[in-house]
Amino acid sequence: LLNPWPIKGLFDVIFCRNVMIYFDEPTKEMLLSRLTEQLAPGGHLYIGHSERLIGDCTARYASIGQTIYRKIR
Ligand SMILES: C[S@@+](CC[C@H](N)C(=O)[O-])C[C@H]1O[C@@H](n2cnc3c(N)ncnc32)[C@H](O)[C@@H]1O
């Protein structure tokens, strides 16, 4: 997750559950920023129940359930 991704295009849904817990706060923020860039407008991000959004990306999501977020901008 922390190396360059061989990914082209955007995803409608990304599940990244119970992985950020291993990373320090700056790394979590960087990963969330990268995930946000790979998510299509209106797409959904699922994270673990013990995880939360942090950093600038927070303003780009609406919470639509327990640790489920829709990208709004
Ligand atoms: C607690 S498990 C969660 C598995 C699954 N996502 C779930 O919720 O059931 C944590 C997973 O994160 C993976 N992981 C940890 N650090 C990683 C990294 N830097 N890049 C990719 N995967 C990583 C581990 O290999 C493991 O599969």
PDB file of N, CA, C and O and ligand atoms in Angstrom:
ATOM      1  N   LEU A   1       0.807  -1.213   0.000  1.00  0.00           N
ATOM      2  CA  LEU A   1       0.000   0.000   0.000  1.00  0.00           C
ATOM      3  C   LEU A   1       0.839   1.261   0.000  1.00  0.00           C
ATOM      4  O   LEU A   1       0.362   2.316  -0.410  1.00  0.00           O
ATOM      5  N   LEU A   2       2.033   1.168   0.458  1.00  0.00           N
ATOM      6  CA  LEU A   2       2.835   2.375   0.627  1.00  0.00           C
ATOM      7  C   LEU A   2       3.750   2.637  -0.560  1.00  0.00           C
ATOM      8  O   LEU A   2       4.361   3.700  -0.638  1.00  0.00           O
ATOM      9  N   ASN A   3       3.831   1.686  -1.477  1.00  0.00           N
ATOM     10  CA  ASN A   3       4.636   1.855  -2.684  1.00  0.00           C
ATOM     11  C   ASN A   3       3.745   2.333  -3.824  1.00  0.00           C
ATOM     12  O   ASN A   3       2.518   2.339  -3.700  1.00  0.00           O
ATOM     13  N   PRO A   4       4.336   2.738  -4.961  1.00  0.00           N
ATOM     14  CA  PRO A   4       3.507   3.140  -6.110  1.00  0.00           C
ATOM     15  C   PRO A   4       2.535   2.019  -6.504  1.00  0.00           C
ATOM     16  O   PRO A   4       2.882   0.841  -6.435  1.00  0.00           O
ATOM     17  N   TRP A   5       1.322   2.406  -6.937  1.00  0.00           N
ATOM     18  CA  TRP A   5       0.291   1.427  -7.283  1.00  0.00           C
ATOM     19  C   TRP A   5       0.198   1.269  -8.803  1.00  0.00           C
ATOM     20  O   TRP A   5       0.138   2.272  -9.522  1.00  0.00           O
ATOM     21  N   PRO A   6       0.127   0.028  -9.294  1.00  0.00           N
ATOM     22  CA  PRO A   6      -0.034  -0.211 -10.733  1.00  0.00           C
ATOM     23  C   PRO A   6      -1.509  -0.131 -11.127  1.00  0.00           C
ATOM     24  O   PRO A   6      -2.068  -1.068 -11.688  1.00  0.00           O
ATOM     25  N   ILE A   7      -2.124   0.994 -10.813  1.00  0.00           N
ATOM     26  CA  ILE A   7      -3.573   1.132 -10.987  1.00  0.00           C
ATOM     27  C   ILE A   7      -3.861   2.242 -11.978  1.00  0.00           C
ATOM     28  O   ILE A   7      -3.303   3.327 -11.871  1.00  0.00           O
ATOM     29  N   LYS A   8      -4.769   1.933 -12.927  1.00  0.00           N
ATOM     30  CA  LYS A   8      -5.217   2.967 -13.848  1.00  0.00           C
ATOM     31  C   LYS A   8      -6.725   3.125 -13.657  1.00  0.00           C
ATOM     32  O   LYS A   8      -7.446   2.172 -13.471  1.00  0.00           O
ATOM     33  N   GLY A   9      -7.197   4.347 -13.732  1.00  0.00           N
ATOM     34  CA  GLY A   9      -8.623   4.575 -13.602  1.00  0.00           C
ATOM     35  C   GLY A   9      -9.060   4.680 -12.153  1.00  0.00           C
ATOM     36  O   GLY A   9      -8.260   4.573 -11.231  1.00  0.00           O
ATOM     37  N   LEU A  10     -10.363   4.894 -12.009  1.00  0.00           N
ATOM     38  CA  LEU A  10     -10.936   5.155 -10.693  1.00  0.00           C
ATOM     39  C   LEU A  10     -11.832   3.995 -10.261  1.00  0.00           C
ATOM     40  O   LEU A  10     -12.378   3.280 -11.100  1.00  0.00           O
ATOM     41  N   PHE A  11     -11.991   3.861  -8.963  1.00  0.00           N
ATOM     42  CA  PHE A  11     -12.830   2.806  -8.398  1.00  0.00           C
ATOM     43  C   PHE A  11     -14.131   3.405  -7.863  1.00  0.00           C
ATOM     44  O   PHE A  11     -14.145   4.505  -7.316  1.00  0.00           O
ATOM     45  N   ASP A  12     -15.226   2.645  -7.995  1.00  0.00           N
ATOM     46  CA  ASP A  12     -16.502   3.059  -7.399  1.00  0.00           C
ATOM     47  C   ASP A  12     -16.537   2.739  -5.904  1.00  0.00           C
ATOM     48  O   ASP A  12     -17.245   3.393  -5.141  1.00  0.00           O
ATOM     49  N   VAL A  13     -15.810   1.711  -5.496  1.00  0.00           N
ATOM     50  CA  VAL A  13     -15.769   1.305  -4.088  1.00  0.00           C
ATOM     51  C   VAL A  13     -14.337   0.888  -3.742  1.00  0.00           C
ATOM     52  O   VAL A  13     -13.684   0.208  -4.540  1.00  0.00           O
ATOM     53  N   ILE A  14     -13.884   1.324  -2.588  1.00  0.00           N
ATOM     54  CA  ILE A  14     -12.591   0.868  -2.065  1.00  0.00           C
ATOM     55  C   ILE A  14     -12.806   0.366  -0.640  1.00  0.00           C
ATOM     56  O   ILE A  14     -13.386   1.069   0.193  1.00  0.00           O
ATOM     57  N   PHE A  15     -12.373  -0.857  -0.393  1.00  0.00           N
ATOM     58  CA  PHE A  15     -12.357  -1.399   0.963  1.00  0.00           C
ATOM     59  C   PHE A  15     -10.911  -1.359   1.456  1.00  0.00           C
ATOM     60  O   PHE A  15     -10.030  -1.955   0.829  1.00  0.00           O
ATOM     61  N   CYS A  16     -10.673  -0.654   2.534  1.00  0.00           N
ATOM     62  CA  CYS A  16      -9.347  -0.631   3.140  1.00  0.00           C
ATOM     63  C   CYS A  16      -9.566  -0.714   4.657  1.00  0.00           C
ATOM     64  O   CYS A  16      -9.532   0.277   5.371  1.00  0.00           O
ATOM     65  N   ARG A  17      -9.820  -1.937   5.091  1.00  0.00           N
ATOM     66  CA  ARG A  17     -10.285  -2.135   6.458  1.00  0.00           C
ATOM     67  C   ARG A  17      -9.206  -2.780   7.311  1.00  0.00           C
ATOM     68  O   ARG A  17      -8.603  -3.783   6.927  1.00  0.00           O
ATOM     69  N   ASN A  18      -8.971  -2.183   8.465  1.00  0.00           N
ATOM     70  CA  ASN A  18      -8.078  -2.757   9.474  1.00  0.00           C
ATOM     71  C   ASN A  18      -6.642  -2.888   8.985  1.00  0.00           C
ATOM     72  O   ASN A  18      -5.947  -3.848   9.328  1.00  0.00           O
ATOM     73  N   VAL A  19      -6.233  -1.935   8.187  1.00  0.00           N
ATOM     74  CA  VAL A  19      -4.847  -1.883   7.703  1.00  0.00           C
ATOM     75  C   VAL A  19      -4.174  -0.588   8.180  1.00  0.00           C
ATOM     76  O   VAL A  19      -3.014  -0.620   8.611  1.00  0.00           O
ATOM     77  N   MET A  20      -4.923   0.512   8.142  1.00  0.00           N
ATOM     78  CA  MET A  20      -4.335   1.784   8.592  1.00  0.00           C
ATOM     79  C   MET A  20      -3.877   1.728  10.042  1.00  0.00           C
ATOM     80  O   MET A  20      -3.005   2.500  10.444  1.00  0.00           O
ATOM     81  N   ILE A  21      -4.463   0.829  10.801  1.00  0.00           N
ATOM     82  CA  ILE A  21      -4.103   0.720  12.225  1.00  0.00           C
ATOM     83  C   ILE A  21      -2.610   0.460  12.415  1.00  0.00           C
ATOM     84  O   ILE A  21      -2.081   0.735  13.483  1.00  0.00           O
ATOM     85  N   TYR A  22      -1.961  -0.052  11.390  1.00  0.00           N
ATOM     86  CA  TYR A  22      -0.524  -0.353  11.509  1.00  0.00           C
ATOM     87  C   TYR A  22       0.363   0.868  11.292  1.00  0.00           C
ATOM     88  O   TYR A  22       1.563   0.814  11.565  1.00  0.00           O
ATOM     89  N   PHE A  23      -0.218   1.946  10.762  1.00  0.00           N
ATOM     90  CA  PHE A  23       0.596   3.074  10.301  1.00  0.00           C
ATOM     91  C   PHE A  23       0.542   4.235  11.283  1.00  0.00           C
ATOM     92  O   PHE A  23      -0.452   4.426  11.991  1.00  0.00           O
ATOM     93  N   ASP A  24       1.592   5.070  11.255  1.00  0.00           N
ATOM     94  CA  ASP A  24       1.566   6.279  12.080  1.00  0.00           C
ATOM     95  C   ASP A  24       0.643   7.313  11.414  1.00  0.00           C
ATOM     96  O   ASP A  24       0.176   7.121  10.282  1.00  0.00           O
ATOM     97  N   GLU A  25       0.366   8.392  12.117  1.00  0.00           N
ATOM     98  CA  GLU A  25      -0.635   9.350  11.652  1.00  0.00           C
ATOM     99  C   GLU A  25      -0.268   9.980  10.297  1.00  0.00           C
ATOM    100  O   GLU A  25      -1.121  10.060   9.413  1.00  0.00           O
ATOM    101  N   PRO A  26       0.972  10.431  10.082  1.00  0.00           N
ATOM    102  CA  PRO A  26       1.302  10.987   8.756  1.00  0.00           C
ATOM    103  C   PRO A  26       1.116   9.967   7.635  1.00  0.00           C
ATOM    104  O   PRO A  26       0.676  10.311   6.533  1.00  0.00           O
ATOM    105  N   THR A  27       1.443   8.707   7.917  1.00  0.00           N
ATOM    106  CA  THR A  27       1.293   7.668   6.886  1.00  0.00           C
ATOM    107  C   THR A  27      -0.178   7.393   6.620  1.00  0.00           C
ATOM    108  O   THR A  27      -0.593   7.209   5.471  1.00  0.00           O
ATOM    109  N   LYS A  28      -0.997   7.374   7.661  1.00  0.00           N
ATOM    110  CA  LYS A  28      -2.447   7.214   7.465  1.00  0.00           C
ATOM    111  C   LYS A  28      -2.992   8.339   6.586  1.00  0.00           C
ATOM    112  O   LYS A  28      -3.784   8.101   5.673  1.00  0.00           O
ATOM    113  N   GLU A  29      -2.561   9.554   6.877  1.00  0.00           N
ATOM    114  CA  GLU A  29      -3.057  10.707   6.119  1.00  0.00           C
ATOM    115  C   GLU A  29      -2.641  10.608   4.656  1.00  0.00           C
ATOM    116  O   GLU A  29      -3.433  10.890   3.752  1.00  0.00           O
ATOM    117  N   MET A  30      -1.404  10.205   4.428  1.00  0.00           N
ATOM    118  CA  MET A  30      -0.913  10.037   3.055  1.00  0.00           C
ATOM    119  C   MET A  30      -1.695   8.942   2.337  1.00  0.00           C
ATOM    120  O   MET A  30      -2.114   9.106   1.181  1.00  0.00           O
ATOM    121  N   LEU A  31      -1.920   7.827   2.998  1.00  0.00           N
ATOM    122  CA  LEU A  31      -2.665   6.723   2.383  1.00  0.00           C
ATOM    123  C   LEU A  31      -4.098   7.154   2.071  1.00  0.00           C
ATOM    124  O   LEU A  31      -4.613   6.889   0.973  1.00  0.00           O
ATOM    125  N   LEU A  32      -4.742   7.826   2.994  1.00  0.00           N
ATOM    126  CA  LEU A  32      -6.116   8.292   2.750  1.00  0.00           C
ATOM    127  C   LEU A  32      -6.180   9.255   1.574  1.00  0.00           C
ATOM    128  O   LEU A  32      -7.112   9.223   0.773  1.00  0.00           O
ATOM    129  N   SER A  33      -5.169  10.110   1.462  1.00  0.00           N
ATOM    130  CA  SER A  33      -5.121  11.027   0.328  1.00  0.00           C
ATOM    131  C   SER A  33      -5.003  10.250  -0.984  1.00  0.00           C
ATOM    132  O   SER A  33      -5.716  10.542  -1.960  1.00  0.00           O
ATOM    133  N   ARG A  34      -4.169   9.252  -1.001  1.00  0.00           N
ATOM    134  CA  ARG A  34      -4.001   8.454  -2.222  1.00  0.00           C
ATOM    135  C   ARG A  34      -5.276   7.666  -2.538  1.00  0.00           C
ATOM    136  O   ARG A  34      -5.687   7.567  -3.703  1.00  0.00           O
ATOM    137  N   LEU A  35      -5.890   7.079  -1.533  1.00  0.00           N
ATOM    138  CA  LEU A  35      -7.141   6.346  -1.765  1.00  0.00           C
ATOM    139  C   LEU A  35      -8.214   7.275  -2.317  1.00  0.00           C
ATOM    140  O   LEU A  35      -8.964   6.911  -3.224  1.00  0.00           O
ATOM    141  N   THR A  36      -8.271   8.479  -1.776  1.00  0.00           N
ATOM    142  CA  THR A  36      -9.275   9.446  -2.224  1.00  0.00           C
ATOM    143  C   THR A  36      -9.080   9.781  -3.693  1.00  0.00           C
ATOM    144  O   THR A  36     -10.047   9.912  -4.455  1.00  0.00           O
ATOM    145  N   GLU A  37      -7.841   9.919  -4.117  1.00  0.00           N
ATOM    146  CA  GLU A  37      -7.564  10.223  -5.524  1.00  0.00           C
ATOM    147  C   GLU A  37      -7.963   9.070  -6.442  1.00  0.00           C
ATOM    148  O   GLU A  37      -8.255   9.299  -7.624  1.00  0.00           O
ATOM    149  N   GLN A  38      -7.989   7.850  -5.928  1.00  0.00           N
ATOM    150  CA  GLN A  38      -8.352   6.683  -6.754  1.00  0.00           C
ATOM    151  C   GLN A  38      -9.842   6.396  -6.749  1.00  0.00           C
ATOM    152  O   GLN A  38     -10.308   5.489  -7.449  1.00  0.00           O
ATOM    153  N   LEU A  39     -10.587   7.140  -5.938  1.00  0.00           N
ATOM    154  CA  LEU A  39     -12.021   6.901  -5.806  1.00  0.00           C
ATOM    155  C   LEU A  39     -12.795   7.831  -6.740  1.00  0.00           C
ATOM    156  O   LEU A  39     -12.536   9.038  -6.785  1.00  0.00           O
ATOM    157  N   ALA A  40     -13.741   7.266  -7.482  1.00  0.00           N
ATOM    158  CA  ALA A  40     -14.562   8.063  -8.397  1.00  0.00           C
ATOM    159  C   ALA A  40     -15.460   9.013  -7.604  1.00  0.00           C
ATOM    160  O   ALA A  40     -15.799   8.730  -6.448  1.00  0.00           O
ATOM    161  N   PRO A  41     -15.868  10.120  -8.207  1.00  0.00           N
ATOM    162  CA  PRO A  41     -16.837  10.995  -7.538  1.00  0.00           C
ATOM    163  C   PRO A  41     -18.095  10.198  -7.172  1.00  0.00           C
ATOM    164  O   PRO A  41     -18.618   9.445  -7.998  1.00  0.00           O
ATOM    165  N   GLY A  42     -18.553  10.345  -5.948  1.00  0.00           N
ATOM    166  CA  GLY A  42     -19.718   9.587  -5.490  1.00  0.00           C
ATOM    167  C   GLY A  42     -19.386   8.172  -5.043  1.00  0.00           C
ATOM    168  O   GLY A  42     -20.268   7.433  -4.599  1.00  0.00           O
ATOM    169  N   GLY A  43     -18.121   7.802  -5.169  1.00  0.00           N
ATOM    170  CA  GLY A  43     -17.693   6.458  -4.774  1.00  0.00           C
ATOM    171  C   GLY A  43     -17.644   6.300  -3.260  1.00  0.00           C
ATOM    172  O   GLY A  43     -17.711   7.274  -2.507  1.00  0.00           O
ATOM    173  N   HIS A  44     -17.545   5.050  -2.841  1.00  0.00           N
ATOM    174  CA  HIS A  44     -17.614   4.740  -1.409  1.00  0.00           C
ATOM    175  C   HIS A  44     -16.300   4.167  -0.884  1.00  0.00           C
ATOM    176  O   HIS A  44     -15.680   3.321  -1.532  1.00  0.00           O
ATOM    177  N   LEU A  45     -15.928   4.632   0.297  1.00  0.00           N
ATOM    178  CA  LEU A  45     -14.735   4.142   0.993  1.00  0.00           C
ATOM    179  C   LEU A  45     -15.166   3.460   2.289  1.00  0.00           C
ATOM    180  O   LEU A  45     -15.881   4.061   3.102  1.00  0.00           O
ATOM    181  N   TYR A  46     -14.760   2.215   2.430  1.00  0.00           N
ATOM    182  CA  TYR A  46     -15.044   1.454   3.658  1.00  0.00           C
ATOM    183  C   TYR A  46     -13.729   1.305   4.425  1.00  0.00           C
ATOM    184  O   TYR A  46     -12.743   0.796   3.877  1.00  0.00           O
ATOM    185  N   ILE A  47     -13.735   1.724   5.692  1.00  0.00           N
ATOM    186  CA  ILE A  47     -12.569   1.500   6.543  1.00  0.00           C
ATOM    187  C   ILE A  47     -12.997   0.677   7.756  1.00  0.00           C
ATOM    188  O   ILE A  47     -14.182   0.383   7.940  1.00  0.00           O
ATOM    189  N   GLY A  48     -12.028   0.300   8.572  1.00  0.00           N
ATOM    190  CA  GLY A  48     -12.333  -0.557   9.717  1.00  0.00           C
ATOM    191  C   GLY A  48     -13.091   0.190  10.806  1.00  0.00           C
ATOM    192  O   GLY A  48     -13.021   1.417  10.904  1.00  0.00           O
ATOM    193  N   HIS A  49     -13.774  -0.551  11.644  1.00  0.00           N
ATOM    194  CA  HIS A  49     -14.595   0.068  12.684  1.00  0.00           C
ATOM    195  C   HIS A  49     -13.758   0.786  13.737  1.00  0.00           C
ATOM    196  O   HIS A  49     -14.271   1.644  14.448  1.00  0.00           O
ATOM    197  N   SER A  50     -12.504   0.449  13.856  1.00  0.00           N
ATOM    198  CA  SER A  50     -11.645   1.147  14.818  1.00  0.00           C
ATOM    199  C   SER A  50     -10.836   2.260  14.143  1.00  0.00           C
ATOM    200  O   SER A  50      -9.981   2.864  14.784  1.00  0.00           O
ATOM    201  N   GLU A  51     -11.129   2.505  12.871  1.00  0.00           N
ATOM    202  CA  GLU A  51     -10.370   3.518  12.114  1.00  0.00           C
ATOM    203  C   GLU A  51     -11.236   4.748  11.859  1.00  0.00           C
ATOM    204  O   GLU A  51     -12.452   4.707  12.014  1.00  0.00           O
ATOM    205  N   ARG A  52     -10.582   5.839  11.444  1.00  0.00           N
ATOM    206  CA  ARG A  52     -11.328   7.071  11.164  1.00  0.00           C
ATOM    207  C   ARG A  52     -10.586   7.842  10.081  1.00  0.00           C
ATOM    208  O   ARG A  52      -9.391   7.608   9.844  1.00  0.00           O
ATOM    209  N   LEU A  53     -11.314   8.742   9.444  1.00  0.00           N
ATOM    210  CA  LEU A  53     -10.674   9.619   8.466  1.00  0.00           C
ATOM    211  C   LEU A  53      -9.904  10.709   9.199  1.00  0.00           C
ATOM    212  O   LEU A  53     -10.368  11.226  10.221  1.00  0.00           O
ATOM    213  N   ILE A  54      -8.749  11.064   8.662  1.00  0.00           N
ATOM    214  CA  ILE A  54      -7.981  12.182   9.212  1.00  0.00           C
ATOM    215  C   ILE A  54      -7.446  13.009   8.051  1.00  0.00           C
ATOM    216  O   ILE A  54      -7.357  12.543   6.915  1.00  0.00           O
ATOM    217  N   GLY A  55      -7.092  14.253   8.363  1.00  0.00           N
ATOM    218  CA  GLY A  55      -6.437  15.103   7.381  1.00  0.00           C
ATOM    219  C   GLY A  55      -7.404  15.790   6.431  1.00  0.00           C
ATOM    220  O   GLY A  55      -8.624  15.786   6.621  1.00  0.00           O
ATOM    221  N   ASP A  56      -6.817  16.371   5.371  1.00  0.00           N
ATOM    222  CA  ASP A  56      -7.583  17.175   4.421  1.00  0.00           C
ATOM    223  C   ASP A  56      -8.696  16.390   3.735  1.00  0.00           C
ATOM    224  O   ASP A  56      -9.712  16.949   3.343  1.00  0.00           O
ATOM    225  N   CYS A  57      -8.496  15.092   3.565  1.00  0.00           N
ATOM    226  CA  CYS A  57      -9.489  14.298   2.831  1.00  0.00           C
ATOM    227  C   CYS A  57     -10.823  14.247   3.559  1.00  0.00           C
ATOM    228  O   CYS A  57     -11.864  13.991   2.948  1.00  0.00           O
ATOM    229  N   THR A  58     -10.807  14.496   4.852  1.00  0.00           N
ATOM    230  CA  THR A  58     -12.036  14.398   5.646  1.00  0.00           C
ATOM    231  C   THR A  58     -13.152  15.250   5.047  1.00  0.00           C
ATOM    232  O   THR A  58     -14.322  14.840   5.022  1.00  0.00           O
ATOM    233  N   ALA A  59     -12.791  16.431   4.545  1.00  0.00           N
ATOM    234  CA  ALA A  59     -13.785  17.366   4.001  1.00  0.00           C
ATOM    235  C   ALA A  59     -14.343  16.881   2.664  1.00  0.00           C
ATOM    236  O   ALA A  59     -15.315  17.455   2.166  1.00  0.00           O
ATOM    237  N   ARG A  60     -13.767  15.847   2.108  1.00  0.00           N
ATOM    238  CA  ARG A  60     -14.201  15.370   0.796  1.00  0.00           C
ATOM    239  C   ARG A  60     -15.206  14.233   0.881  1.00  0.00           C
ATOM    240  O   ARG A  60     -15.616  13.679  -0.142  1.00  0.00           O
ATOM    241  N   TYR A  61     -15.603  13.877   2.121  1.00  0.00           N
ATOM    242  CA  TYR A  61     -16.502  12.736   2.319  1.00  0.00           C
ATOM    243  C   TYR A  61     -17.706  13.122   3.154  1.00  0.00           C
ATOM    244  O   TYR A  61     -17.626  13.975   4.035  1.00  0.00           O
ATOM    245  N   ALA A  62     -18.807  12.411   2.888  1.00  0.00           N
ATOM    246  CA  ALA A  62     -19.962  12.414   3.782  1.00  0.00           C
ATOM    247  C   ALA A  62     -20.023  11.034   4.428  1.00  0.00           C
ATOM    248  O   ALA A  62     -19.845  10.014   3.747  1.00  0.00           O
ATOM    249  N   SER A  63     -20.257  11.010   5.719  1.00  0.00           N
ATOM    250  CA  SER A  63     -20.416   9.736   6.419  1.00  0.00           C
ATOM    251  C   SER A  63     -21.800   9.191   6.118  1.00  0.00           C
ATOM    252  O   SER A  63     -22.802   9.890   6.270  1.00  0.00           O
ATOM    253  N   ILE A  64     -21.866   7.947   5.697  1.00  0.00           N
ATOM    254  CA  ILE A  64     -23.179   7.373   5.377  1.00  0.00           C
ATOM    255  C   ILE A  64     -23.447   6.099   6.172  1.00  0.00           C
ATOM    256  O   ILE A  64     -24.340   5.331   5.841  1.00  0.00           O
ATOM    257  N   GLY A  65     -22.655   5.868   7.196  1.00  0.00           N
ATOM    258  CA  GLY A  65     -22.847   4.678   8.024  1.00  0.00           C
ATOM    259  C   GLY A  65     -21.620   4.518   8.886  1.00  0.00           C
ATOM    260  O   GLY A  65     -20.706   5.343   8.837  1.00  0.00           O
ATOM    261  N   GLN A  66     -21.586   3.462   9.655  1.00  0.00           N
ATOM    262  CA  GLN A  66     -20.433   3.262  10.536  1.00  0.00           C
ATOM    263  C   GLN A  66     -19.201   2.952   9.683  1.00  0.00           C
ATOM    264  O   GLN A  66     -19.113   1.889   9.075  1.00  0.00           O
ATOM    265  N   THR A  67     -18.298   3.936   9.613  1.00  0.00           N
ATOM    266  CA  THR A  67     -17.031   3.834   8.868  1.00  0.00           C
ATOM    267  C   THR A  67     -17.232   3.566   7.368  1.00  0.00           C
ATOM    268  O   THR A  67     -16.413   2.924   6.725  1.00  0.00           O
ATOM    269  N   ILE A  68     -18.352   4.053   6.827  1.00  0.00           N
ATOM    270  CA  ILE A  68     -18.581   4.045   5.379  1.00  0.00           C
ATOM    271  C   ILE A  68     -18.744   5.496   4.944  1.00  0.00           C
ATOM    272  O   ILE A  68     -19.526   6.244   5.542  1.00  0.00           O
ATOM    273  N   TYR A  69     -18.018   5.877   3.909  1.00  0.00           N
ATOM    274  CA  TYR A  69     -17.993   7.274   3.480  1.00  0.00           C
ATOM    275  C   TYR A  69     -18.227   7.362   1.978  1.00  0.00           C
ATOM    276  O   TYR A  69     -17.745   6.523   1.217  1.00  0.00           O
ATOM    277  N   ARG A  70     -18.970   8.414   1.589  1.00  0.00           N
ATOM    278  CA  ARG A  70     -19.162   8.698   0.164  1.00  0.00           C
ATOM    279  C   ARG A  70     -18.357   9.933  -0.198  1.00  0.00           C
ATOM    280  O   ARG A  70     -18.413  10.957   0.479  1.00  0.00           O
ATOM    281  N   LYS A  71     -17.623   9.832  -1.287  1.00  0.00           N
ATOM    282  CA  LYS A  71     -16.815  10.961  -1.750  1.00  0.00           C
ATOM    283  C   LYS A  71     -17.736  12.011  -2.368  1.00  0.00           C
ATOM    284  O   LYS A  71     -18.471  11.712  -3.319  1.00  0.00           O
ATOM    285  N   ILE A  72     -17.709  13.196  -1.825  1.00  0.00           N
ATOM    286  CA  ILE A  72     -18.624  14.246  -2.283  1.00  0.00           C
ATOM    287  C   ILE A  72     -17.907  15.362  -3.035  1.00  0.00           C
ATOM    288  O   ILE A  72     -18.546  16.215  -3.642  1.00  0.00           O
ATOM    289  N   ARG A  73     -16.603  15.414  -2.966  1.00  0.00           N
ATOM    290  CA  ARG A  73     -15.869  16.423  -3.740  1.00  0.00           C
ATOM    291  C   ARG A  73     -14.423  15.989  -3.962  1.00  0.00           C
ATOM    292  O   ARG A  73     -13.940  15.096  -3.318  1.00  0.00           O
TER     293      ARG A  73
HETATM  294  C1  LIG B   1      -5.840  -7.084  10.424  1.00  0.00           C
HETATM  295  S1  LIG B   1      -5.552  -7.605   8.751  1.00  0.00           S
HETATM  296  C2  LIG B   1      -7.032  -7.045   7.980  1.00  0.00           C
HETATM  297  C3  LIG B   1      -7.420  -7.893   6.794  1.00  0.00           C
HETATM  298  C4  LIG B   1      -8.752  -7.488   6.103  1.00  0.00           C
HETATM  299  N1  LIG B   1      -8.624  -6.194   5.458  1.00  0.00           N
HETATM  300  C5  LIG B   1      -9.898  -7.501   7.073  1.00  0.00           C
HETATM  301  O1  LIG B   1     -10.399  -6.442   7.477  1.00  0.00           O
HETATM  302  O2  LIG B   1     -10.304  -8.618   7.458  1.00  0.00           O
HETATM  303  C6  LIG B   1      -4.330  -6.459   8.218  1.00  0.00           C
HETATM  304  C7  LIG B   1      -3.848  -6.659   6.802  1.00  0.00           C
HETATM  305  O3  LIG B   1      -3.054  -5.533   6.419  1.00  0.00           O
HETATM  306  C8  LIG B   1      -2.013  -5.990   5.597  1.00  0.00           C
HETATM  307  N2  LIG B   1      -0.959  -4.960   5.560  1.00  0.00           N
HETATM  308  C9  LIG B   1      -0.254  -4.462   6.594  1.00  0.00           C
HETATM  309  N3  LIG B   1       0.619  -3.538   6.177  1.00  0.00           N
HETATM  310  C10 LIG B   1       0.474  -3.445   4.835  1.00  0.00           C
HETATM  311  C11 LIG B   1       1.103  -2.670   3.822  1.00  0.00           C
HETATM  312  N4  LIG B   1       2.081  -1.796   4.107  1.00  0.00           N
HETATM  313  N5  LIG B   1       0.701  -2.832   2.545  1.00  0.00           N
HETATM  314  C12 LIG B   1      -0.301  -3.717   2.252  1.00  0.00           C
HETATM  315  N6  LIG B   1      -0.936  -4.472   3.161  1.00  0.00           N
HETATM  316  C13 LIG B   1      -0.553  -4.349   4.438  1.00  0.00           C
HETATM  317  C14 LIG B   1      -1.621  -7.301   6.247  1.00  0.00           C
HETATM  318  O4  LIG B   1      -0.940  -8.116   5.350  1.00  0.00           O
HETATM  319  C15 LIG B   1      -2.985  -7.888   6.610  1.00  0.00           C
HETATM  320  O5  LIG B   1      -3.504  -8.635   5.539  1.00  0.00           O
END
